[in-house]
Amino acid sequence: PDLLPACDGEITTMSFLQDVVDILLQYVAKSFDRSTKVIDFHYPNELLQEYNWELADQPQTLEEILLNCRTTLKYAIKTGHPRYFNQLSTGLDMVGLAADWLTSAANTNMFTYEIAPVFVLLEYVTLRKMREMVGWPGGCGDGIFSPGGAISNMYAMLIARFKMFPEVKEKGMAAIPRLVAFTSEHSHFSVKKGAAALGIGTDSVILIRCDERGKMIPSDLERRILEAKQKGFVPFLVSATAGTTVYGAFDPLIAIADICKKYKIWMHVDGAWGGGLLMSRKHKWKLNGVERANSVTWNPHKMMGVPLQCSALLVREEGLMQSCNQMHASYLFQQDKHYDLSYDTGDKALQCGRHVDVFKLWLMWRAKGTTGFEAQIDKCLELAEYLYNKIKNREGYQMVFDGKPQHTNVCFWYIPPSLRSMEDNEEKMSRLMKVAPVIKARMMEYGTTMVSYQPLGDKVNFFRMVISNPAATHQDIDFLIDEIERLGQDL
């Protein structure tokens, strides 16, 4: 009650906000201090019991509120820490953070130029620039910032279906033939999730086989398309992946584009993880053929280190999103406004309320330039290659697939001394399955570092190391390997 807009609340408010900023700045400094823990891990019931988190009828004092802020950050995972390797989105960019603070203060919604003039224009400029980098002439087309890659992929599915059967918007799925979509067996689960949400059904998503490096096999794609057509299904979308979640594989986009063209199927490229490589002259060849896609997902909050969330869907054909999604709500999108209505972008989104995500990316791009992003990305890829070279012939390590990684994903087993002389049989596999989870649990207990693990297909649990934080160094990679060995020696 003491803060603005209370009368005489100004001094209290300024000192409260100053205290909050101090707490935040201390946290930022700690995030980059390698002597601090990445995580102060507690089990859920411990955390619930240790503090009173309940909501009460009576207000708390501002001192208690500041204490709440401190406690929350005490147990937060330091995702900006140079030794946090757990997710595809890591790091803490200072300009991005500043942009996020500004966006929160401006606190507006992205649906019309009327209430978000600068932000709407920046979205227009930034999406056009991204489409240019995809390789569409003059950056033509359309796009939107969405709440994440899963939603961007769902938009692509929605628009592809509308393009083929516009009547589905009014009449629903009952009015159109049975649709099928195709994606690789290593693709992101969001393709199936989108199919479920849109009423197409997960059974209608056909998984295409991958080679040993995790890339979609084009001949298998063509075979499955023909099979589906023979059964009377209508193929409407192929989702190719540029940078798979686990292996970091890039599907052969040119071959896939040829097949999509031949059978007149919408080609989507899920570049949520790999799209950032378009910023790098050295690495963008991995997305050769992306310019032939009808739509592309690209998440700057992953490889480019933009604060969460920042995901773009780019569409080659202009106007399609609008006709697919618009509902003409007259209280928002009045047709007799005094400015150019093409800047009222809200009617092409699925959301009504939409957070301002573009400003973080735009401001970082201004601060770094394309060459700054390029240097950052090249550095992360160089670190992944350093890790690969370090462990590929090291005792106690086995790579999940041969050859140097295409992205920053490095997938490997750590084999403890007790398992090294065992022959490869079922017992060894069931023991190896347990190694990564125990090492991960110990890492979190000690709080020193975090790296992800998972099984895949017939392969038991292995570590999936990913690097997207430009603060990471060769020493941090060395530390991770030492730590795995320290925590796994006795297993």
Short mmCIF file of C-alpha atoms in Angstrom, two decimals:
data_model
loop_
_atom_site.label_atom_id
_atom_site.label_comp_id
_atom_site.label_asym_id
_atom_site.label_seq_id
_atom_site.Cartn_x
_atom_site.Cartn_y
_atom_site.Cartn_z
CA PRO A 1 0.00 0.00 0.00
CA ASP A 2 2.99 2.35 0.47
CA LEU A 3 4.06 2.29 -3.19
CA LEU A 4 2.87 4.47 -6.06
CA PRO A 5 0.15 5.34 -6.92
CA ALA A 6 -0.33 5.91 -3.16
CA CYS A 7 -0.03 9.59 -2.31
CA ASP A 8 3.48 10.38 -1.01
CA GLY A 9 4.50 6.97 -2.34
CA GLU A 10 7.24 8.27 -4.57
CA ILE A 11 10.23 8.04 -2.21
CA THR A 12 9.20 4.58 -0.94
CA THR A 13 8.68 3.36 -4.50
CA MET A 14 12.05 4.60 -5.74
CA SER A 15 13.94 3.06 -2.83
CA PHE A 16 12.00 -0.23 -3.18
CA LEU A 17 12.78 -0.46 -6.90
CA GLN A 18 16.40 0.49 -6.22
CA ASP A 19 16.62 -2.41 -3.75
CA VAL A 20 15.11 -4.78 -6.31
CA VAL A 21 17.60 -3.62 -8.94
CA ASP A 22 20.44 -4.19 -6.45
CA ILE A 23 19.21 -7.75 -5.85
CA LEU A 24 19.06 -8.32 -9.60
CA LEU A 25 22.52 -6.87 -10.24
CA GLN A 26 24.01 -9.09 -7.52
CA TYR A 27 22.35 -12.08 -9.18
CA VAL A 28 23.74 -11.10 -12.58
CA ALA A 29 27.26 -10.83 -11.13
CA LYS A 30 26.87 -14.22 -9.42
CA SER A 31 25.68 -15.81 -12.67
CA PHE A 32 29.07 -15.19 -14.23
CA ASP A 33 31.11 -16.08 -11.14
CA ARG A 34 32.44 -19.61 -11.67
CA SER A 35 32.99 -20.07 -7.93
CA THR A 36 29.22 -19.92 -7.34
CA LYS A 37 26.92 -22.89 -7.76
CA VAL A 38 24.84 -23.32 -10.90
CA ILE A 39 22.05 -24.66 -8.70
CA ASP A 40 21.23 -24.89 -5.00
CA PHE A 41 19.14 -28.03 -5.28
CA HIS A 42 16.36 -28.94 -2.84
CA TYR A 43 13.65 -31.56 -3.24
CA PRO A 44 10.16 -30.09 -3.81
CA ASN A 45 8.79 -31.06 -0.40
CA GLU A 46 11.86 -29.54 1.33
CA LEU A 47 11.38 -26.24 -0.46
CA LEU A 48 7.67 -26.22 0.29
CA GLN A 49 8.29 -26.82 3.99
CA GLU A 50 11.29 -24.52 4.43
CA TYR A 51 9.44 -21.30 3.54
CA ASN A 52 5.92 -20.05 3.75
CA TRP A 53 4.80 -19.60 0.14
CA GLU A 54 1.07 -19.37 0.88
CA LEU A 55 -1.07 -16.41 -0.11
CA ALA A 56 -2.71 -14.53 2.77
CA ASP A 57 -5.55 -12.07 3.28
CA GLN A 58 -3.28 -9.46 4.87
CA PRO A 59 -0.45 -7.67 3.01
CA GLN A 60 3.20 -8.27 3.86
CA THR A 61 5.76 -5.54 4.51
CA LEU A 62 8.06 -4.40 1.72
CA GLU A 63 11.00 -5.92 3.66
CA GLU A 64 9.29 -9.29 3.39
CA ILE A 65 8.60 -8.71 -0.30
CA LEU A 66 12.31 -8.04 -0.90
CA LEU A 67 13.11 -11.19 1.07
CA ASN A 68 10.75 -13.11 -1.25
CA CYS A 69 12.71 -11.79 -4.23
CA ARG A 70 16.02 -12.88 -2.68
CA THR A 71 14.72 -16.34 -1.77
CA THR A 72 13.31 -16.91 -5.24
CA LEU A 73 16.65 -16.07 -6.86
CA LYS A 74 18.57 -18.12 -4.25
CA TYR A 75 16.95 -21.29 -5.57
CA ALA A 76 16.71 -20.22 -9.21
CA ILE A 77 18.87 -22.17 -11.66
CA LYS A 78 21.57 -19.83 -12.95
CA THR A 79 20.85 -20.36 -16.64
CA GLY A 80 23.44 -17.68 -17.50
CA HIS A 81 26.22 -19.53 -15.64
CA PRO A 82 29.04 -20.58 -17.99
CA ARG A 83 28.69 -24.17 -16.68
CA TYR A 84 24.96 -24.53 -17.27
CA PHE A 85 24.68 -26.76 -20.36
CA ASN A 86 21.30 -28.31 -19.66
CA GLN A 87 19.04 -26.73 -22.26
CA LEU A 88 19.14 -25.34 -25.78
CA SER A 89 18.55 -21.86 -24.35
CA THR A 90 21.36 -20.71 -22.04
CA GLY A 91 23.33 -17.56 -21.29
CA LEU A 92 22.43 -14.11 -20.04
CA ASP A 93 22.80 -11.26 -22.51
CA MET A 94 23.04 -7.82 -20.91
CA VAL A 95 21.44 -5.88 -23.76
CA GLY A 96 18.69 -8.50 -24.00
CA LEU A 97 18.10 -8.17 -20.26
CA ALA A 98 17.88 -4.38 -20.55
CA ALA A 99 15.39 -4.78 -23.40
CA ASP A 100 13.28 -7.14 -21.31
CA TRP A 101 13.17 -4.62 -18.47
CA LEU A 102 12.11 -1.88 -20.88
CA THR A 103 9.40 -4.09 -22.37
CA SER A 104 7.98 -4.83 -18.90
CA ALA A 105 7.92 -1.13 -18.06
CA ALA A 106 6.16 -0.25 -21.33
CA ASN A 107 3.70 -3.10 -20.63
CA THR A 108 1.71 -3.11 -23.83
CA ASN A 109 0.15 -5.66 -26.13
CA MET A 110 1.27 -6.48 -29.67
CA PHE A 111 -2.12 -6.53 -31.40
CA THR A 112 -2.39 -3.03 -32.89
CA TYR A 113 -0.24 -0.13 -34.04
CA GLU A 114 -2.56 2.03 -31.98
CA ILE A 115 -1.13 0.79 -28.67
CA ALA A 116 2.30 -0.60 -29.67
CA PRO A 117 3.52 1.66 -32.48
CA VAL A 118 7.30 1.22 -32.17
CA PHE A 119 7.11 -2.46 -31.25
CA VAL A 120 4.86 -3.25 -34.24
CA LEU A 121 7.25 -1.48 -36.61
CA LEU A 122 10.28 -3.27 -35.11
CA GLU A 123 8.52 -6.62 -35.56
CA TYR A 124 7.89 -5.73 -39.19
CA VAL A 125 11.55 -4.73 -39.75
CA THR A 126 13.06 -7.67 -37.87
CA LEU A 127 10.89 -10.36 -39.47
CA ARG A 128 11.68 -8.95 -42.92
CA LYS A 129 15.40 -9.10 -42.12
CA MET A 130 15.06 -12.71 -40.93
CA ARG A 131 13.21 -13.66 -44.12
CA GLU A 132 16.00 -12.08 -46.14
CA MET A 133 18.48 -14.28 -44.30
CA VAL A 134 16.34 -17.35 -45.07
CA GLY A 135 16.83 -16.33 -48.71
CA TRP A 136 13.38 -15.17 -49.79
CA PRO A 137 13.76 -12.37 -52.37
CA GLY A 138 13.71 -8.93 -50.74
CA GLY A 139 12.59 -10.53 -47.48
CA CYS A 140 9.09 -10.95 -48.89
CA GLY A 141 6.44 -12.86 -46.99
CA ASP A 142 4.94 -12.75 -43.54
CA GLY A 143 5.60 -13.89 -40.00
CA ILE A 144 4.95 -13.52 -36.32
CA PHE A 145 6.73 -13.85 -32.99
CA SER A 146 5.02 -16.65 -31.08
CA PRO A 147 5.33 -18.05 -27.53
CA GLY A 148 7.88 -20.68 -28.54
CA GLY A 149 8.92 -23.19 -31.20
CA ALA A 150 6.04 -25.56 -30.46
CA ILE A 151 3.51 -22.84 -31.22
CA SER A 152 5.46 -21.69 -34.29
CA ASN A 153 5.35 -25.26 -35.64
CA MET A 154 1.62 -25.41 -34.90
CA TYR A 155 1.09 -22.14 -36.84
CA ALA A 156 2.87 -23.72 -39.82
CA MET A 157 0.56 -26.73 -39.68
CA LEU A 158 -2.51 -24.50 -39.36
CA ILE A 159 -1.50 -22.34 -42.34
CA ALA A 160 -0.51 -25.32 -44.52
CA ARG A 161 -3.91 -26.91 -43.91
CA PHE A 162 -5.71 -23.63 -44.68
CA LYS A 163 -3.72 -23.18 -47.90
CA MET A 164 -4.84 -26.58 -49.16
CA PHE A 165 -8.41 -26.53 -47.78
CA PRO A 166 -9.52 -22.95 -46.95
CA GLU A 167 -13.03 -24.23 -46.09
CA VAL A 168 -11.62 -25.95 -42.96
CA LYS A 169 -11.70 -22.59 -41.18
CA GLU A 170 -15.52 -22.43 -41.19
CA LYS A 171 -16.53 -26.07 -41.66
CA GLY A 172 -13.90 -27.86 -39.57
CA MET A 173 -12.15 -31.17 -40.12
CA ALA A 174 -15.35 -33.06 -40.96
CA ALA A 175 -15.57 -31.15 -44.25
CA ILE A 176 -12.17 -32.19 -45.60
CA PRO A 177 -10.36 -35.46 -46.41
CA ARG A 178 -8.12 -37.26 -43.93
CA LEU A 179 -4.82 -35.33 -43.79
CA VAL A 180 -1.34 -36.67 -43.08
CA ALA A 181 1.90 -34.88 -42.17
CA PHE A 182 5.45 -36.22 -42.35
CA THR A 183 8.42 -35.53 -40.11
CA SER A 184 11.56 -37.40 -39.08
CA GLU A 185 11.68 -39.85 -36.18
CA HIS A 186 14.15 -37.46 -34.50
CA SER A 187 11.96 -34.39 -34.92
CA HIS A 188 10.54 -32.37 -32.04
CA PHE A 189 7.45 -33.73 -30.28
CA SER A 190 5.65 -30.44 -31.01
CA VAL A 191 4.75 -31.66 -34.52
CA LYS A 192 2.56 -34.38 -32.99
CA LYS A 193 1.33 -32.02 -30.30
CA GLY A 194 0.22 -29.53 -32.97
CA ALA A 195 -1.59 -32.28 -34.88
CA ALA A 196 -3.44 -33.24 -31.69
CA ALA A 197 -4.38 -29.63 -30.93
CA LEU A 198 -5.61 -28.93 -34.46
CA GLY A 199 -7.80 -32.04 -34.56
CA ILE A 200 -5.68 -33.77 -37.20
CA GLY A 201 -4.62 -36.42 -34.68
CA THR A 202 -1.23 -37.80 -33.73
CA ASP A 203 -1.81 -40.95 -35.81
CA SER A 204 -1.80 -38.70 -38.87
CA VAL A 205 1.84 -37.70 -38.27
CA ILE A 206 4.02 -40.21 -40.08
CA LEU A 207 7.58 -40.53 -38.78
CA ILE A 208 10.27 -40.91 -41.45
CA ARG A 209 13.39 -42.96 -40.82
CA CYS A 210 16.72 -41.25 -40.12
CA ASP A 211 20.26 -42.30 -40.98
CA GLU A 212 22.78 -43.03 -38.22
CA ARG A 213 23.56 -39.30 -37.88
CA GLY A 214 19.87 -38.45 -37.31
CA LYS A 215 19.06 -36.97 -40.73
CA MET A 216 15.79 -37.75 -42.48
CA ILE A 217 16.16 -40.24 -45.35
CA PRO A 218 14.51 -38.67 -48.45
CA SER A 219 13.81 -42.01 -50.19
CA ASP A 220 11.86 -43.15 -47.13
CA LEU A 221 9.90 -39.88 -47.17
CA GLU A 222 8.88 -40.41 -50.79
CA ARG A 223 7.94 -44.04 -50.13
CA ARG A 224 5.70 -43.07 -47.19
CA ILE A 225 4.03 -40.24 -49.18
CA LEU A 226 3.11 -42.67 -51.97
CA GLU A 227 1.87 -45.21 -49.40
CA ALA A 228 -0.37 -42.59 -47.76
CA LYS A 229 -1.79 -41.48 -51.11
CA GLN A 230 -2.58 -45.09 -52.04
CA LYS A 231 -4.62 -45.38 -48.83
CA GLY A 232 -6.57 -42.28 -49.88
CA PHE A 233 -5.00 -39.87 -47.37
CA VAL A 234 -4.00 -36.35 -48.38
CA PRO A 235 -0.37 -35.38 -47.57
CA PHE A 236 -0.44 -31.69 -46.63
CA LEU A 237 2.83 -30.95 -44.79
CA VAL A 238 6.40 -32.14 -44.46
CA SER A 239 8.25 -30.77 -41.44
CA ALA A 240 12.00 -30.98 -41.95
CA THR A 241 14.28 -30.29 -39.00
CA ALA A 242 17.31 -27.99 -39.11
CA GLY A 243 19.09 -28.89 -35.89
CA THR A 244 17.39 -31.80 -34.11
CA THR A 245 16.98 -31.60 -30.35
CA VAL A 246 19.24 -34.48 -29.38
CA TYR A 247 21.74 -35.07 -32.20
CA GLY A 248 21.72 -31.55 -33.66
CA ALA A 249 21.18 -33.06 -37.11
CA PHE A 250 20.22 -31.08 -40.22
CA ASP A 251 17.79 -32.81 -42.59
CA PRO A 252 18.76 -32.70 -46.31
CA LEU A 253 16.56 -29.74 -47.23
CA ILE A 254 17.24 -29.67 -50.97
CA ALA A 255 16.19 -33.30 -51.48
CA ILE A 256 13.15 -32.76 -49.27
CA ALA A 257 12.22 -29.60 -51.21
CA ASP A 258 12.35 -31.57 -54.47
CA ILE A 259 9.93 -34.16 -53.06
CA CYS A 260 7.57 -31.49 -51.69
CA LYS A 261 7.55 -29.77 -55.08
CA LYS A 262 6.90 -33.04 -56.90
CA TYR A 263 3.88 -33.92 -54.74
CA LYS A 264 2.71 -30.33 -54.11
CA ILE A 265 3.11 -30.53 -50.33
CA TRP A 266 3.79 -27.61 -47.98
CA MET A 267 7.41 -27.67 -46.82
CA HIS A 268 8.04 -26.47 -43.29
CA VAL A 269 11.53 -26.21 -41.78
CA ASP A 270 11.74 -26.43 -38.00
CA GLY A 271 14.92 -24.42 -37.45
CA ALA A 272 14.09 -23.60 -33.83
CA TRP A 273 17.54 -24.80 -32.78
CA GLY A 274 19.54 -24.58 -36.02
CA GLY A 275 18.09 -21.40 -37.56
CA GLY A 276 20.68 -19.23 -35.83
CA LEU A 277 23.35 -20.72 -38.10
CA LEU A 278 21.94 -18.52 -40.89
CA MET A 279 23.85 -15.70 -39.14
CA SER A 280 27.19 -17.47 -39.76
CA ARG A 281 28.95 -17.41 -43.12
CA LYS A 282 30.96 -20.43 -42.01
CA HIS A 283 28.03 -22.65 -41.00
CA LYS A 284 24.93 -21.55 -42.92
CA TRP A 285 25.54 -24.13 -45.68
CA LYS A 286 23.97 -26.64 -43.28
CA LEU A 287 20.61 -25.02 -44.10
CA ASN A 288 21.08 -25.04 -47.89
CA GLY A 289 17.62 -25.36 -49.43
CA VAL A 290 15.82 -23.53 -46.61
CA GLU A 291 14.92 -20.78 -49.09
CA ARG A 292 12.62 -23.28 -50.82
CA ALA A 293 10.52 -23.81 -47.68
CA ASN A 294 6.98 -22.42 -47.39
CA SER A 295 7.50 -21.69 -43.70
CA VAL A 296 10.36 -21.67 -41.19
CA THR A 297 10.51 -21.75 -37.39
CA TRP A 298 13.54 -19.94 -35.93
CA ASN A 299 14.06 -19.39 -32.18
CA PRO A 300 16.50 -16.58 -31.39
CA HIS A 301 16.14 -17.56 -27.71
CA LYS A 302 18.20 -20.67 -28.40
CA MET A 303 21.44 -20.40 -30.39
CA MET A 304 21.43 -16.58 -30.48
CA GLY A 305 21.07 -16.19 -26.72
CA VAL A 306 18.07 -13.83 -26.72
CA PRO A 307 16.24 -13.95 -23.35
CA LEU A 308 13.18 -16.22 -23.27
CA GLN A 309 10.90 -16.19 -25.00
CA CYS A 310 11.68 -15.25 -28.59
CA SER A 311 10.48 -17.52 -31.37
CA ALA A 312 9.63 -16.53 -34.92
CA LEU A 313 7.52 -18.22 -37.55
CA LEU A 314 8.32 -17.01 -41.06
CA VAL A 315 5.94 -17.64 -43.98
CA ARG A 316 6.88 -17.21 -47.63
CA GLU A 317 3.42 -16.25 -48.94
CA GLU A 318 2.17 -12.87 -47.80
CA GLY A 319 -1.43 -12.48 -46.65
CA LEU A 320 -1.96 -16.18 -45.93
CA MET A 321 -1.64 -15.89 -42.15
CA GLN A 322 -4.12 -13.07 -42.13
CA SER A 323 -6.82 -14.87 -44.11
CA CYS A 324 -6.20 -18.08 -42.14
CA ASN A 325 -6.56 -16.52 -38.69
CA GLN A 326 -8.48 -13.28 -38.92
CA MET A 327 -11.81 -12.92 -37.11
CA HIS A 328 -12.42 -9.19 -37.76
CA ALA A 329 -13.13 -8.32 -34.11
CA SER A 330 -14.59 -4.83 -34.56
CA TYR A 331 -13.63 -3.57 -31.09
CA LEU A 332 -9.91 -4.06 -31.83
CA PHE A 333 -9.52 -3.91 -35.57
CA GLN A 334 -11.82 -1.06 -36.54
CA GLN A 335 -11.70 -0.53 -40.28
CA ASP A 336 -12.06 3.27 -40.12
CA LYS A 337 -8.88 4.13 -38.18
CA HIS A 338 -6.81 7.11 -39.27
CA TYR A 339 -3.60 5.16 -40.10
CA ASP A 340 -2.52 2.32 -42.43
CA LEU A 341 -4.37 -0.75 -41.13
CA SER A 342 -1.77 -3.18 -42.44
CA TYR A 343 0.19 -2.41 -39.27
CA ASP A 344 -2.54 -3.88 -37.06
CA THR A 345 -0.95 -7.32 -36.95
CA GLY A 346 -3.06 -8.86 -34.17
CA ASP A 347 -5.67 -10.49 -36.40
CA LYS A 348 -3.14 -12.82 -38.01
CA ALA A 349 -2.11 -14.26 -34.64
CA LEU A 350 -3.80 -17.12 -32.78
CA GLN A 351 -3.44 -15.20 -29.55
CA CYS A 352 -5.27 -12.07 -28.67
CA GLY A 353 -2.94 -10.91 -25.90
CA ARG A 354 0.62 -11.17 -27.18
CA HIS A 355 3.79 -10.30 -25.31
CA VAL A 356 6.39 -8.01 -26.90
CA ASP A 357 9.18 -10.45 -27.78
CA VAL A 358 10.77 -8.65 -30.72
CA PHE A 359 12.41 -5.81 -28.79
CA LYS A 360 15.00 -8.06 -27.09
CA LEU A 361 16.15 -9.45 -30.43
CA TRP A 362 16.07 -6.09 -32.20
CA LEU A 363 18.08 -4.30 -29.50
CA MET A 364 20.66 -7.11 -29.31
CA TRP A 365 20.99 -7.09 -33.10
CA ARG A 366 21.62 -3.33 -32.98
CA ALA A 367 24.23 -3.83 -30.24
CA LYS A 368 26.08 -6.72 -31.89
CA GLY A 369 25.36 -6.38 -35.57
CA THR A 370 25.04 -9.55 -37.63
CA THR A 371 28.80 -10.05 -37.27
CA GLY A 372 28.50 -10.08 -33.48
CA PHE A 373 25.91 -12.85 -33.58
CA GLU A 374 28.11 -14.65 -36.10
CA ALA A 375 31.16 -14.51 -33.80
CA GLN A 376 29.09 -15.73 -30.85
CA ILE A 377 27.66 -18.68 -32.82
CA ASP A 378 31.00 -19.61 -34.39
CA LYS A 379 32.55 -19.64 -30.91
CA CYS A 380 29.90 -22.04 -29.56
CA LEU A 381 30.41 -24.40 -32.50
CA GLU A 382 34.16 -24.25 -32.02
CA LEU A 383 33.73 -25.21 -28.34
CA ALA A 384 31.57 -28.20 -29.34
CA GLU A 385 34.29 -29.35 -31.72
CA TYR A 386 36.86 -28.92 -28.95
CA LEU A 387 34.78 -31.17 -26.65
CA TYR A 388 34.35 -33.74 -29.42
CA ASN A 389 38.09 -33.83 -30.13
CA LYS A 390 38.84 -34.09 -26.41
CA ILE A 391 36.66 -37.13 -25.72
CA LYS A 392 36.43 -39.05 -29.01
CA ASN A 393 39.51 -41.17 -28.17
CA ARG A 394 39.58 -40.64 -24.40
CA GLU A 395 39.37 -43.69 -22.16
CA GLY A 396 35.92 -44.14 -20.65
CA TYR A 397 34.04 -42.28 -23.40
CA GLN A 398 32.09 -43.58 -26.33
CA MET A 399 30.48 -41.38 -28.96
CA VAL A 400 26.81 -42.06 -29.77
CA PHE A 401 27.49 -41.53 -33.49
CA ASP A 402 30.67 -41.18 -35.53
CA GLY A 403 32.00 -37.98 -36.98
CA LYS A 404 32.24 -34.43 -35.73
CA PRO A 405 29.01 -32.76 -34.66
CA GLN A 406 27.14 -30.54 -37.13
CA HIS A 407 25.78 -28.32 -34.38
CA THR A 408 26.83 -27.84 -30.76
CA ASN A 409 25.21 -31.13 -29.70
CA VAL A 410 27.84 -33.64 -28.56
CA CYS A 411 26.31 -37.00 -27.62
CA PHE A 412 28.36 -39.51 -25.64
CA TRP A 413 28.38 -42.24 -23.00
CA TYR A 414 30.64 -42.05 -20.00
CA ILE A 415 31.63 -45.63 -19.17
CA PRO A 416 32.79 -46.02 -15.55
CA PRO A 417 35.91 -48.18 -14.87
CA SER A 418 33.77 -51.09 -13.60
CA LEU A 419 32.03 -51.45 -16.99
CA ARG A 420 35.00 -50.91 -19.30
CA SER A 421 36.13 -54.54 -19.54
CA MET A 422 32.62 -55.95 -19.87
CA GLU A 423 31.53 -57.18 -23.27
CA ASP A 424 28.60 -55.41 -24.90
CA ASN A 425 25.64 -57.40 -23.71
CA GLU A 426 22.28 -56.78 -22.13
CA GLU A 427 23.64 -56.63 -18.59
CA LYS A 428 26.20 -53.99 -19.54
CA MET A 429 23.47 -51.94 -21.23
CA SER A 430 21.14 -52.09 -18.24
CA ARG A 431 24.00 -50.95 -15.97
CA LEU A 432 25.07 -48.23 -18.40
CA MET A 433 21.45 -47.01 -18.51
CA LYS A 434 21.78 -46.01 -14.83
CA VAL A 435 25.12 -44.19 -15.09
CA ALA A 436 24.05 -40.85 -16.59
CA PRO A 437 21.06 -40.34 -14.23
CA VAL A 438 23.27 -40.93 -11.15
CA ILE A 439 25.99 -38.57 -12.37
CA LYS A 440 23.33 -35.95 -13.19
CA ALA A 441 21.76 -36.29 -9.73
CA ARG A 442 25.19 -35.85 -8.12
CA MET A 443 25.93 -32.81 -10.29
CA MET A 444 22.71 -31.21 -9.07
CA GLU A 445 23.41 -32.11 -5.43
CA TYR A 446 26.87 -30.52 -5.67
CA GLY A 447 25.49 -27.71 -7.83
CA THR A 448 28.62 -27.51 -9.97
CA THR A 449 27.29 -27.96 -13.48
CA MET A 450 24.28 -29.28 -15.41
CA VAL A 451 24.15 -31.30 -18.59
CA SER A 452 21.22 -33.18 -20.10
CA TYR A 453 20.86 -36.92 -20.73
CA GLN A 454 18.27 -39.14 -22.41
CA PRO A 455 17.75 -42.49 -24.13
CA LEU A 456 16.93 -42.49 -27.85
CA GLY A 457 15.51 -45.37 -29.88
CA ASP A 458 17.44 -48.49 -28.86
CA LYS A 459 20.24 -46.46 -27.25
CA VAL A 460 20.40 -46.34 -23.44
CA ASN A 461 20.83 -43.06 -21.52
CA PHE A 462 23.63 -40.90 -22.90
CA PHE A 463 24.76 -37.34 -22.23
CA ARG A 464 23.68 -34.66 -24.67
CA MET A 465 26.01 -31.74 -24.27
CA VAL A 466 24.86 -28.49 -25.93
CA ILE A 467 26.58 -25.13 -25.99
CA SER A 468 24.71 -21.89 -26.68
CA ASN A 469 26.22 -19.60 -24.03
CA PRO A 470 28.98 -17.37 -25.42
CA ALA A 471 30.35 -17.02 -21.86
CA ALA A 472 31.49 -20.66 -21.89
CA THR A 473 35.22 -21.31 -22.42
CA HIS A 474 37.56 -24.23 -23.08
CA GLN A 475 38.16 -24.37 -19.31
CA ASP A 476 34.44 -24.90 -18.71
CA ILE A 477 34.47 -27.85 -21.12
CA ASP A 478 37.51 -29.26 -19.31
CA PHE A 479 35.69 -28.74 -16.00
CA LEU A 480 32.63 -30.65 -17.22
CA ILE A 481 34.73 -33.66 -18.26
CA ASP A 482 36.66 -33.65 -14.95
CA GLU A 483 33.37 -33.41 -13.08
CA ILE A 484 31.77 -36.34 -14.95
CA GLU A 485 34.84 -38.42 -14.15
CA ARG A 486 34.94 -37.32 -10.49
CA LEU A 487 31.26 -38.12 -9.98
CA GLY A 488 31.23 -41.34 -12.03
CA GLN A 489 34.50 -43.08 -11.06
CA ASP A 490 32.91 -45.35 -8.45
CA LEU A 491 29.82 -46.41 -10.40
#
